Amino acid sequence: DNKDVSPWFARTVPSNAGDAKALVRYLGSLNVSHVGVIYVRDSFGDNFHRDILKDASLASPQVQIVSAPYDDDLVSIQKAIRRLADSGVRYVFGIFNHQTWKDVILEARRNNIIAQPGYVWLFSEAQQSLAQPGFSLDARTDGLIARALHGTGVLLLDVGNDDDKSLDEELAKFESSSQLQNELVSMHVEKSLRQGFVENFDWTYPGSALYQKLNYDAAMALGLAACRASNETFSGPELYESLLQTEFGGVTGWVSFDQQTGTRKADDLRFRVENILLSDELSTADTNVFVSSVAARLDFRATDQIQIVEPFRYYDNLTKPPMPLPPLAVDRNLVSPGLRAFCLLLCGLTIVASFGWILWTWRYRKIDVVRLSQPIFLIQLCVGCIVMASTIIPLSLQEPIPQRGLDMACMAAPWLFSMGFVTVFSALFSKSWRLNLLFQSGRGFRRVQVKARDVLWPFLMLLVANTALLVFWTVCDPLRWVRVDEENDVDPFERVMASHGECQSGSSIGGLVMPCVIVFINTLALVFTNYQCYLLRTLPTEFNESFYIALTNASLLEALILGGPILVLVQDSPSASFVVKSMMITIACLFILLPVFVPKYLQRNIRQMRRRQGRRDNHLSVINGFSRQSFQAGTEKSEVEQPPSKPGTTLVVRNDDYYVQKSMSTGSMDSSTRSRMLNFRHNSQGSRGCPESPRSRRSSRGKEIAGGIPNFRFHDSGSTKAFHDSGLSKAFHDSCSSRAFHDSGSSKAFHDSGSSKDFDVDSSKEFCMSSVD
């Protein structure tokens, strides 16, 4: 094809470009993506290899070529075979010469890349003798080669179909017809030479052969080109130009020439793949005989370019094409059963602990340390932790669970975590807000009763907002389980050797927007919760958990600062990511539960005992002192003119509770009894602390003070000052009976008496605390 050397060269024998194209097309039909090419370094092998690389790069999908050239020496052959063995390719195409092909087969046999199940070898037309009928090898010298050739194939030009039968028939007729022979001689042999020519010429037809037919097409092409020449006498360049324009159907197929090279076009050729098999029936102890059959035909001019004639039998006599590459052991990066069991154990322990604190709260709901912390919100806190800890369960799911189950688990995780977070921090917010409302009202000496349901609307608002966002997320762009290939972990054939499963959304709405919106809303809830706790920072510990909530938030922040970067670093490792997520959820739940409940558990009895003892000692000392001072105050001021008083009010202390009430009737009282009257009664059994129910109050009414101290009435308006001076206001606050004081409506009289000046902010806290129940 070198026009510089042969400018008017043309041929009907095609170049190896057609063979290369046929090889790539055939391998593509078998879904072969990688093939090894071992070739001899000469003009034939180099050009053939170059054409294979060109067609492989143009194929769709591309076929990757592993090249292994060799020279005519054993060392070079060994290096080429070792390269093929190291590459791991399963399909090999050999371009050999007649001197080295047996050495190549033997070396491949030693390296176990031929005569092995899963390996396929094809040969070029240089080994077309393998497809000739009756081909055999000596069993004693070439026995290994013979067994290695079983199940191989040869790629050849296909000229043995219906188009060339007419030539075979005519040549056979010519062989037996002396008339046709004489006509040929008379047309082409001089008259003086004709005598004895027919009798002495061998007219035996040697049979159909590839190059005989190619030569026939070449002669026909020259004849047609000469007939089509513009002049009866033409030059060589004129004949060449006419030849390039010649096209016809020859015995080897359609004949046309490339305008640039003058070589027959590869697209006009037909090829076939011969399957070479060792015949046990025809072989003997001394001879190994082969048979061949056409496995496939390739015609580039036909609509169906590849026609399977019969199944190709491979070395193991199976007809299923082997895998083009070694079996790939893909690491799916599944979480090990041990890690899953460990994380599920953490989930179970957190849930059990939460249920345990729920039962403990219900069991001790009436003791001070629990009652002051509002049991309904403590239970809500535990329920939120249970829901949050349950997030670990869907996170632990993986293959072989069906795809639908994994998709549902992907969306279940954000649902559980969001609902648990909302439940926990709305409980802390509602509890803190309730206490702020109560103590703000106490500073203004107003009686305000704030029930638990009055402060549940933040919880409902957060719950509705999160639910709406999660529903929108689930419907519009839900998370789905997908398997992601790890592109950095590939084998020599650029196949991915590892992958991991994760939850992904189809767009940025579910993958970025919705999570950010949910996190933003819940972060605002966390900020407001901390603000409410900040407002309660000066209250006694028994009324709030601001210190413990601050400790919780600090712990959570520390876990986020340490765990967040770690989670980002291990996001491509399912096992590490699952463990980190599970640990962070467990730590978050424990940091919420332990600071709130452990101090209450430790103080469940100590605080109650101290308060009872302190009240008992304080009440007895105040009663004795108040009795003497009130008598003296009433006597000294009995003769002083008193200003008119309002309808009588009575401050009654019953069973350590204080009731300020108006007199039912003022008409029946004289002028001296219309002043303020104080009836003080004490249970003979001593102080019993704050009454726990109206029934206990009713059962203790009418009991006299221990020691026989009588009831005292003061008709003097100055008794209120005595009440203040005597220190009874402190006993009044300690007795937890401010509820009765508000209920009686007599707080105004208390302020008018002037005794409210020492009723400081700390006392108002005790006032409001009586309404928590």
CSV table of N, CA, C and O in Angstrom, one decimal, residues 615-616 618-628 630-631 649-659 661 676-684 686-687 700-706 708-714 722-723 726-733 735 737:
chain,number,residue,atom,x,y,z
A,615,ARG,N,-38.9,22.1,108.8
A,615,ARG,CA,-40.3,22.7,109.0
A,615,ARG,C,-40.7,22.4,110.4
A,615,ARG,O,-41.4,23.3,111.1
A,616,ARG,N,-40.5,21.2,110.9
A,616,ARG,CA,-41.0,20.9,112.2
A,616,ARG,C,-40.3,21.8,113.3
A,616,ARG,O,-41.0,22.3,114.2
A,618,ASN,N,-38.9,24.7,112.9
A,618,ASN,CA,-39.2,26.1,112.6
A,618,ASN,C,-40.6,26.4,113.1
A,618,ASN,O,-40.9,27.4,113.8
A,619,HIS,N,-41.6,25.5,112.9
A,619,HIS,CA,-43.0,25.8,113.2
A,619,HIS,C,-43.1,25.8,114.8
A,619,HIS,O,-43.8,26.7,115.3
A,620,LEU,N,-42.5,24.9,115.5
A,620,LEU,CA,-42.6,24.9,116.9
A,620,LEU,C,-42.1,26.1,117.6
A,620,LEU,O,-42.7,26.7,118.5
A,621,SER,N,-40.9,26.6,117.1
A,621,SER,CA,-40.3,27.8,117.7
A,621,SER,C,-41.2,29.0,117.4
A,621,SER,O,-41.4,29.9,118.2
A,622,VAL,N,-41.7,29.1,116.2
A,622,VAL,CA,-42.5,30.3,115.8
A,622,VAL,C,-43.8,30.4,116.5
A,622,VAL,O,-44.3,31.4,117.0
A,623,ILE,N,-44.4,29.2,116.7
A,623,ILE,CA,-45.7,29.2,117.4
A,623,ILE,C,-45.6,29.7,118.8
A,623,ILE,O,-46.4,30.5,119.3
A,624,ASN,N,-44.6,29.2,119.6
A,624,ASN,CA,-44.4,29.7,121.0
A,624,ASN,C,-44.2,31.2,121.0
A,624,ASN,O,-44.7,31.9,121.8
A,625,GLY,N,-43.2,31.7,120.2
A,625,GLY,CA,-42.9,33.1,120.2
A,625,GLY,C,-44.1,34.0,119.8
A,625,GLY,O,-44.4,35.0,120.3
A,626,PHE,N,-44.8,33.5,118.8
A,626,PHE,CA,-45.9,34.3,118.3
A,626,PHE,C,-47.1,34.4,119.3
A,626,PHE,O,-47.7,35.4,119.4
A,627,SER,N,-47.3,33.3,120.0
A,627,SER,CA,-48.3,33.3,121.0
A,627,SER,C,-48.1,34.4,122.1
A,627,SER,O,-49.0,35.2,122.4
A,628,ARG,N,-46.9,34.5,122.6
A,628,ARG,CA,-46.7,35.5,123.7
A,628,ARG,C,-46.7,37.0,123.1
A,628,ARG,O,-47.3,37.8,123.7
A,630,SER,N,-48.2,38.1,120.5
A,630,SER,CA,-49.6,38.6,120.0
A,630,SER,C,-50.5,38.9,121.2
A,630,SER,O,-51.3,39.8,121.1
A,631,PHE,N,-50.3,38.2,122.3
A,631,PHE,CA,-51.1,38.6,123.5
A,631,PHE,C,-50.8,40.0,124.0
A,631,PHE,O,-51.6,40.8,124.2
A,649,THR,N,-61.7,39.5,108.3
A,649,THR,CA,-61.0,38.4,107.7
A,649,THR,C,-60.3,37.6,108.7
A,649,THR,O,-59.9,38.0,109.7
A,650,THR,N,-60.1,36.4,108.4
A,650,THR,CA,-59.5,35.4,109.3
A,650,THR,C,-58.4,34.7,108.6
A,650,THR,O,-58.6,34.1,107.5
A,651,LEU,N,-57.2,34.6,109.2
A,651,LEU,CA,-56.1,33.8,108.7
A,651,LEU,C,-56.0,32.6,109.6
A,651,LEU,O,-55.7,32.7,110.7
A,652,VAL,N,-56.3,31.5,109.0
A,652,VAL,CA,-56.4,30.2,109.7
A,652,VAL,C,-55.3,29.3,109.2
A,652,VAL,O,-55.1,29.2,108.0
A,653,VAL,N,-54.6,28.7,110.2
A,653,VAL,CA,-53.5,27.7,109.8
A,653,VAL,C,-54.0,26.4,110.3
A,653,VAL,O,-54.2,26.1,111.5
A,654,ARG,N,-54.2,25.5,109.3
A,654,ARG,CA,-54.7,24.2,109.6
A,654,ARG,C,-53.8,23.1,109.0
A,654,ARG,O,-53.6,23.2,107.8
A,655,ASN,N,-53.3,22.3,109.8
A,655,ASN,CA,-52.4,21.2,109.3
A,655,ASN,C,-51.3,21.7,108.4
A,655,ASN,O,-51.1,21.3,107.3
A,656,ASP,N,-50.6,22.8,108.9
A,656,ASP,CA,-49.5,23.4,108.2
A,656,ASP,C,-49.9,24.1,107.0
A,656,ASP,O,-49.1,24.4,106.1
A,657,ASP,N,-51.2,24.3,106.7
A,657,ASP,CA,-51.6,25.1,105.5
A,657,ASP,C,-52.3,26.4,106.0
A,657,ASP,O,-52.9,26.4,107.1
A,658,TYR,N,-52.2,27.4,105.1
A,658,TYR,CA,-52.7,28.7,105.5
A,658,TYR,C,-53.8,29.1,104.6
A,658,TYR,O,-53.7,28.9,103.4
A,659,TYR,N,-54.9,29.5,105.2
A,659,TYR,CA,-56.1,29.9,104.5
A,659,TYR,C,-56.4,31.3,105.0
A,659,TYR,O,-56.6,31.6,106.2
A,661,GLN,N,-59.4,33.9,104.8
A,661,GLN,CA,-60.8,33.9,104.3
A,661,GLN,C,-61.5,35.1,105.0
A,661,GLN,O,-61.2,35.6,106.0
A,676,ARG,N,-59.3,42.9,112.8
A,676,ARG,CA,-58.8,41.6,112.2
A,676,ARG,C,-58.7,40.6,113.3
A,676,ARG,O,-58.3,40.9,114.4
A,677,MET,N,-59.0,39.4,112.9
A,677,MET,CA,-59.0,38.2,113.9
A,677,MET,C,-58.2,37.1,113.3
A,677,MET,O,-58.3,36.8,112.1
A,678,LEU,N,-57.3,36.6,114.2
A,678,LEU,CA,-56.4,35.5,113.7
A,678,LEU,C,-56.7,34.3,114.6
A,678,LEU,O,-56.7,34.4,115.8
A,679,ASN,N,-57.1,33.2,114.0
A,679,ASN,CA,-57.3,31.9,114.6
A,679,ASN,C,-56.1,31.0,114.2
A,679,ASN,O,-55.9,30.8,113.0
A,680,PHE,N,-55.4,30.6,115.1
A,680,PHE,CA,-54.2,29.8,114.8
A,680,PHE,C,-54.4,28.4,115.4
A,680,PHE,O,-54.6,28.3,116.6
A,681,ARG,N,-54.4,27.4,114.6
A,681,ARG,CA,-54.5,26.0,115.2
A,681,ARG,C,-53.4,25.2,114.6
A,681,ARG,O,-53.0,25.3,113.4
A,682,HIS,N,-53.0,24.3,115.4
A,682,HIS,CA,-51.8,23.4,115.0
A,682,HIS,C,-52.2,22.0,115.3
A,682,HIS,O,-52.8,21.7,116.4
A,683,ASN,N,-51.8,21.1,114.4
A,683,ASN,CA,-52.1,19.7,114.7
A,683,ASN,C,-51.3,19.2,115.9
A,683,ASN,O,-50.2,19.5,116.0
A,684,SER,N,-52.0,18.5,116.7
A,684,SER,CA,-51.3,18.0,118.0
A,684,SER,C,-50.2,17.0,117.7
A,684,SER,O,-49.4,16.8,118.5
A,686,GLY,N,-47.9,17.5,115.4
A,686,GLY,CA,-46.7,18.2,114.9
A,686,GLY,C,-46.9,18.5,113.4
A,686,GLY,O,-47.9,18.2,112.8
A,687,SER,N,-45.9,19.2,112.8
A,687,SER,CA,-45.9,19.6,111.4
A,687,SER,C,-45.8,18.4,110.5
A,687,SER,O,-45.0,17.5,110.7
A,700,SER,N,-57.9,17.0,108.9
A,700,SER,CA,-57.1,17.6,110.0
A,700,SER,C,-57.7,18.8,110.6
A,700,SER,O,-57.2,19.4,111.5
A,701,ARG,N,-58.9,19.3,110.1
A,701,ARG,CA,-59.5,20.5,110.6
A,701,ARG,C,-60.0,20.2,112.0
A,701,ARG,O,-60.5,19.2,112.3
A,702,GLY,N,-59.9,21.3,112.8
A,702,GLY,CA,-60.4,21.2,114.2
A,702,GLY,C,-59.5,20.6,115.2
A,702,GLY,O,-59.9,20.5,116.4
A,703,LYS,N,-58.3,20.2,114.8
A,703,LYS,CA,-57.4,19.6,115.8
A,703,LYS,C,-56.7,20.7,116.6
A,703,LYS,O,-56.4,21.8,116.0
A,704,GLU,N,-56.5,20.5,117.8
A,704,GLU,CA,-55.8,21.6,118.7
A,704,GLU,C,-54.3,21.4,118.6
A,704,GLU,O,-53.8,20.4,118.3
A,705,ILE,N,-53.6,22.5,119.0
A,705,ILE,CA,-52.2,22.5,119.0
A,705,ILE,C,-51.7,21.6,120.2
A,705,ILE,O,-52.3,21.6,121.3
A,706,ALA,N,-50.6,20.9,119.9
A,706,ALA,CA,-50.0,20.1,121.0
A,706,ALA,C,-49.6,20.9,122.2
A,706,ALA,O,-49.1,22.0,122.0
A,708,GLY,N,-51.8,21.9,124.6
A,708,GLY,CA,-52.9,22.6,125.1
A,708,GLY,C,-53.0,24.1,124.9
A,708,GLY,O,-53.7,24.8,125.7
A,709,ILE,N,-52.3,24.6,124.0
A,709,ILE,CA,-52.3,26.1,123.7
A,709,ILE,C,-53.7,26.4,123.2
A,709,ILE,O,-54.1,25.9,122.1
A,710,PRO,N,-54.4,27.3,123.7
A,710,PRO,CA,-55.8,27.6,123.3
A,710,PRO,C,-55.7,28.5,122.0
A,710,PRO,O,-54.7,29.0,121.6
A,711,ASN,N,-56.9,28.6,121.4
A,711,ASN,CA,-57.1,29.5,120.2
A,711,ASN,C,-57.0,31.0,120.7
A,711,ASN,O,-57.5,31.3,121.8
A,712,PHE,N,-56.3,31.8,119.9
A,712,PHE,CA,-56.2,33.2,120.2
A,712,PHE,C,-56.8,34.1,119.2
A,712,PHE,O,-56.7,33.8,118.0
A,713,ARG,N,-57.6,35.1,119.7
A,713,ARG,CA,-58.2,36.0,118.8
A,713,ARG,C,-57.7,37.4,119.2
A,713,ARG,O,-57.7,37.8,120.3
A,714,PHE,N,-57.4,38.2,118.1
A,714,PHE,CA,-56.9,39.5,118.3
A,714,PHE,C,-57.9,40.5,117.7
A,714,PHE,O,-58.1,40.4,116.5
A,722,ALA,N,-47.8,42.8,114.7
A,722,ALA,CA,-47.3,41.7,115.5
A,722,ALA,C,-47.0,40.5,114.8
A,722,ALA,O,-46.0,39.8,115.0
A,723,PHE,N,-48.0,40.2,113.9
A,723,PHE,CA,-47.8,39.0,113.0
A,723,PHE,C,-46.5,39.1,112.2
A,723,PHE,O,-45.7,38.2,112.1
A,726,SER,N,-43.3,39.2,114.7
A,726,SER,CA,-43.1,37.9,115.4
A,726,SER,C,-42.3,36.9,114.6
A,726,SER,O,-41.8,35.9,115.1
A,727,GLY,N,-42.1,37.3,113.3
A,727,GLY,CA,-41.4,36.3,112.4
A,727,GLY,C,-42.2,35.2,111.8
A,727,GLY,O,-41.7,34.3,111.3
A,728,LEU,N,-43.6,35.4,112.0
A,728,LEU,CA,-44.4,34.3,111.5
A,728,LEU,C,-44.5,34.3,109.9
A,728,LEU,O,-44.8,33.3,109.3
A,729,SER,N,-44.1,35.5,109.3
A,729,SER,CA,-44.1,35.5,107.9
A,729,SER,C,-43.1,34.5,107.3
A,729,SER,O,-43.4,33.9,106.3
A,730,LYS,N,-42.0,34.3,108.0
A,730,LYS,CA,-41.1,33.3,107.6
A,730,LYS,C,-41.7,31.9,107.7
A,730,LYS,O,-41.6,31.1,106.8
A,731,ALA,N,-42.4,31.6,108.8
A,731,ALA,CA,-43.1,30.4,108.9
A,731,ALA,C,-44.2,30.2,107.9
A,731,ALA,O,-44.5,29.1,107.4
A,732,PHE,N,-44.8,31.4,107.6
A,732,PHE,CA,-45.9,31.3,106.6
A,732,PHE,C,-45.3,30.9,105.2
A,732,PHE,O,-45.9,30.1,104.5
A,733,HIS,N,-44.1,31.4,104.9
A,733,HIS,CA,-43.5,31.0,103.6
A,733,HIS,C,-43.0,29.5,103.6
A,733,HIS,O,-43.2,28.8,102.7
A,735,SER,N,-44.2,27.1,105.2
A,735,SER,CA,-45.2,26.1,105.3
A,735,SER,C,-45.8,25.7,104.0
A,735,SER,O,-46.7,24.8,104.0
A,737,SER,N,-48.0,27.1,102.2
A,737,SER,CA,-49.5,27.3,102.2
A,737,SER,C,-49.9,28.6,101.5
A,737,SER,O,-51.0,29.1,101.8
